[in-house]
Amino acid sequence: REDQSCFTWRILREDSGRIGSEKMDEKGNLKIMPAGDRGMVAEFGNVISIQINDQVQQLKKCLSNEQIQGVLELQPTFRSLMIYYDPLKISYEELEKRVRILGSAETLKNHKKKRILKIPCCYGARFGLDLRDMEKHTGLDRDEIIAIHSSVDYRIYMMGFLPGFVYLGGLDSRIEMPRLSTPRVKIPAGAVGIGGNQTGVYPVASPGGWRLIGGTPVEFYDAGRQEPILCRAGEYIRFVPVSLDDYYDIRRMIVKGEYTIDILEEEGEQ
């Protein structure tokens, strides 16, 4: 399994490094490759786009629905799907045939419905440690930065790095920010940050080098919850600015089990 893990990490690293490329590979050709003796990679392109990521998510859904004997785990990335399987139950050749059928353009139909999670975010205050530096770097004032950051529905391209960590696409280039030259030793859970041309939420306390602009009281990961991870790849996140008082009010409601995240479903092109 060690070879597969290294292979998967290489794919994730390469994908995340190209998140700035939103040009679509119009062909969206499916390429299937072995990953060790228990893994298979189904790749739809070499750029990052919503259309390609839709194909990845749809193939994952189709494979899950098929419940193919021997398929153990499915790990979607920006542009590919890692498939772990048991070669004693299904051969590589047989699995490849099944994946090619399910991964055909006729099978993978794009869904036009967007599932959007509205996430409250308190910008600045004690959470936005890097807002002042962002003002200097971008030439924008804090209100403009907040307005830009909260105006986008961010696509969750994939999950990774930490349990519940979301890789979000769609950050406005005007508020892109280089990572810290020296990462912080500990960033609190719920911190909302920007790293390069990505934005995201730290689901648990951890070291990190992203620029912090705010914080959310919502828990993206809770091991005691029936569904520990809040969201899934393919969904969207919309940050909703709230005051510091609102932040603590929502936090108290969450502790009491009284808070429900507002979820929207919208029709239209993703």
Short mmCIF file of C-alpha atoms in Angstrom, two decimals, residues 77-258:
data_model
loop_
_atom_site.label_atom_id
_atom_site.label_comp_id
_atom_site.label_asym_id
_atom_site.label_seq_id
_atom_site.Cartn_x
_atom_site.Cartn_y
_atom_site.Cartn_z
CA THR A 77 -8.85 14.56 -6.94
CA PHE A 78 -9.11 17.71 -9.06
CA ARG A 79 -8.94 15.82 -12.36
CA SER A 80 -8.70 12.10 -11.60
CA LEU A 81 -10.15 9.28 -9.54
CA MET A 82 -7.95 6.90 -7.54
CA ILE A 83 -9.54 3.44 -7.31
CA TYR A 84 -8.29 0.94 -4.75
CA TYR A 85 -9.28 -2.66 -5.40
CA ASP A 86 -8.63 -6.25 -4.33
CA PRO A 87 -6.94 -8.13 -7.22
CA LEU A 88 -8.07 -11.43 -5.71
CA LYS A 89 -11.69 -10.41 -6.32
CA ILE A 90 -11.42 -8.48 -9.58
CA SER A 91 -8.60 -8.30 -12.11
CA TYR A 92 -7.12 -5.07 -13.40
CA GLU A 93 -8.36 -5.88 -16.91
CA GLU A 94 -11.94 -6.50 -15.79
CA LEU A 95 -12.00 -3.40 -13.63
CA GLU A 96 -10.62 -1.32 -16.48
CA LYS A 97 -13.44 -2.51 -18.76
CA ARG A 98 -16.04 -1.56 -16.15
CA VAL A 99 -14.45 1.85 -15.55
CA ARG A 100 -14.29 2.62 -19.28
CA ILE A 101 -17.97 1.81 -19.69
CA LEU A 102 -18.99 3.90 -16.70
CA GLY A 103 -16.56 6.67 -17.66
CA SER A 104 -17.87 7.10 -21.19
CA ALA A 105 -19.18 10.50 -22.23
CA GLU A 106 -22.67 9.04 -22.69
CA THR A 107 -22.76 7.78 -19.11
CA LEU A 108 -21.30 10.85 -17.44
CA LYS A 109 -23.95 13.51 -17.78
CA ASN A 110 -23.24 16.85 -16.14
CA HIS A 111 -25.69 17.76 -13.43
CA LYS A 112 -26.74 21.39 -13.57
CA LYS A 113 -27.80 21.59 -9.91
CA LYS A 114 -25.42 23.23 -7.41
CA ARG A 115 -25.56 22.35 -3.71
CA ILE A 116 -24.30 25.39 -1.81
CA LEU A 117 -23.42 25.45 1.88
CA LYS A 118 -23.69 28.94 3.37
CA ILE A 119 -20.85 29.21 5.87
CA PRO A 120 -20.85 32.12 8.35
CA CYS A 121 -17.47 33.84 8.52
CA CYS A 122 -16.31 36.56 10.89
CA TYR A 123 -13.71 38.50 8.92
CA GLY A 124 -11.01 40.40 10.75
CA ALA A 125 -11.40 40.73 14.53
CA ARG A 126 -9.09 38.23 16.24
CA PHE A 127 -9.40 35.86 13.27
CA GLY A 128 -8.04 37.94 10.38
CA LEU A 129 -4.40 38.16 11.39
CA ASP A 130 -3.23 38.79 7.83
CA LEU A 131 -5.85 41.23 6.58
CA ARG A 132 -3.56 44.21 7.07
CA ASP A 133 -0.78 42.58 5.06
CA MET A 134 -3.33 41.72 2.38
CA GLU A 135 -4.34 45.38 2.15
CA LYS A 136 -0.71 46.33 1.50
CA HIS A 137 -0.16 43.50 -0.99
CA THR A 138 -3.37 43.93 -3.00
CA GLY A 139 -3.90 47.68 -2.71
CA LEU A 140 -7.47 47.00 -1.58
CA ASP A 141 -8.98 47.99 1.75
CA ARG A 142 -10.36 45.36 4.14
CA ASP A 143 -13.98 45.98 3.17
CA GLU A 144 -13.15 45.43 -0.49
CA ILE A 145 -11.23 42.21 0.31
CA ILE A 146 -14.14 40.90 2.39
CA ALA A 147 -16.70 41.84 -0.27
CA ILE A 148 -14.69 40.07 -2.99
CA HIS A 149 -14.02 36.95 -0.91
CA SER A 150 -17.67 36.56 0.11
CA SER A 151 -19.08 37.17 -3.38
CA VAL A 152 -18.11 33.78 -4.87
CA ASP A 153 -19.59 30.30 -4.67
CA TYR A 154 -16.43 28.21 -4.25
CA ARG A 155 -16.35 24.77 -5.80
CA ILE A 156 -15.02 21.99 -3.56
CA TYR A 157 -12.71 20.26 -6.02
CA MET A 158 -11.46 17.67 -3.56
CA MET A 159 -10.85 16.88 0.10
CA GLY A 160 -7.44 16.24 1.61
CA PHE A 161 -4.46 17.33 3.73
CA LEU A 162 -6.54 17.14 6.93
CA PRO A 163 -9.88 15.41 7.63
CA GLY A 164 -12.53 17.77 6.34
CA PHE A 165 -10.11 20.14 4.59
CA VAL A 166 -11.66 21.56 1.42
CA TYR A 167 -9.70 22.53 -1.69
CA LEU A 168 -11.76 25.39 -3.08
CA GLY A 169 -11.61 26.81 -6.59
CA GLY A 170 -12.85 30.16 -7.80
CA LEU A 171 -10.79 32.67 -5.81
CA ASP A 172 -10.74 36.12 -7.41
CA SER A 173 -7.22 36.90 -8.66
CA ARG A 174 -7.40 40.35 -7.05
CA ILE A 175 -7.07 38.81 -3.59
CA GLU A 176 -4.51 36.11 -4.31
CA MET A 177 -1.84 36.10 -1.63
CA PRO A 178 1.50 34.26 -1.30
CA ARG A 179 1.82 31.84 1.58
CA LEU A 180 3.77 32.85 4.67
CA SER A 181 7.52 32.38 4.30
CA THR A 182 7.49 30.82 7.78
CA PRO A 183 4.33 28.80 8.54
CA ARG A 184 2.57 29.27 11.86
CA VAL A 185 3.05 26.47 14.36
CA LYS A 186 -0.66 26.31 15.17
CA ILE A 187 -3.71 27.64 13.35
CA PRO A 188 -7.07 27.23 15.13
CA ALA A 189 -9.89 25.10 13.79
CA GLY A 190 -12.31 27.16 11.72
CA ALA A 191 -9.67 29.59 10.44
CA VAL A 192 -10.43 30.84 6.93
CA GLY A 193 -7.35 31.50 4.86
CA ILE A 194 -5.89 32.22 1.44
CA GLY A 195 -2.83 30.47 0.05
CA GLY A 196 -1.75 31.54 -3.42
CA ASN A 197 -4.81 31.24 -5.62
CA GLN A 198 -6.74 28.99 -3.26
CA THR A 199 -8.93 29.60 -0.25
CA GLY A 200 -10.08 27.17 2.42
CA VAL A 201 -10.97 26.42 6.02
CA TYR A 202 -8.77 24.67 8.56
CA PRO A 203 -11.03 21.90 9.95
CA VAL A 204 -8.80 21.16 12.95
CA ALA A 205 -5.98 22.99 14.70
CA SER A 206 -2.76 22.45 12.78
CA PRO A 207 0.39 24.14 11.48
CA GLY A 208 -0.11 26.11 8.29
CA GLY A 209 1.18 28.84 6.04
CA TRP A 210 -1.98 30.29 4.56
CA ARG A 211 -2.91 33.93 5.16
CA LEU A 212 -5.71 34.19 7.70
CA ILE A 213 -8.59 36.52 6.94
CA GLY A 214 -11.40 35.26 9.16
CA GLY A 215 -12.92 32.42 11.12
CA THR A 216 -16.08 30.34 11.04
CA PRO A 217 -17.84 28.87 14.09
CA VAL A 218 -18.98 25.92 11.94
CA GLU A 219 -17.11 22.66 12.50
CA PHE A 220 -15.89 21.18 9.23
CA TYR A 221 -14.79 18.05 11.11
CA ASP A 222 -16.28 16.52 14.24
CA ALA A 223 -15.31 12.94 15.08
CA GLY A 224 -18.35 12.62 17.36
CA ARG A 225 -20.86 13.57 14.68
CA GLN A 226 -22.79 10.93 12.72
CA GLU A 227 -21.26 12.41 9.56
CA PRO A 228 -17.85 13.60 10.83
CA ILE A 229 -16.99 15.53 7.66
CA LEU A 230 -19.30 18.45 6.90
CA CYS A 231 -19.13 18.61 3.12
CA ARG A 232 -18.18 16.65 0.04
CA ALA A 233 -16.22 17.22 -3.13
CA GLY A 234 -18.46 18.61 -5.87
CA GLU A 235 -20.44 20.83 -3.52
CA TYR A 236 -20.01 24.59 -3.15
CA ILE A 237 -19.29 26.93 -0.25
CA ARG A 238 -20.53 30.50 0.05
CA PHE A 239 -18.98 32.55 2.87
CA VAL A 240 -21.48 34.83 4.61
CA PRO A 241 -19.96 37.73 6.62
CA VAL A 242 -21.11 37.86 10.25
CA SER A 243 -20.21 40.07 13.20
CA LEU A 244 -18.14 38.91 16.16
CA ASP A 245 -21.30 38.77 18.29
CA ASP A 246 -23.01 36.66 15.64
CA TYR A 247 -19.98 34.37 15.57
CA TYR A 248 -20.25 33.61 19.29
CA ASP A 249 -24.05 33.30 19.13
CA ILE A 250 -23.73 30.70 16.37
CA ARG A 251 -20.96 28.94 18.28
CA ARG A 252 -23.21 28.62 21.35
CA MET A 253 -26.02 27.26 19.19
CA ILE A 254 -23.67 24.68 17.68
CA VAL A 255 -22.55 23.50 21.12
CA LYS A 256 -26.22 23.06 22.10
CA GLY A 257 -27.01 21.27 18.85
CA GLU A 258 -29.43 23.98 17.79
#
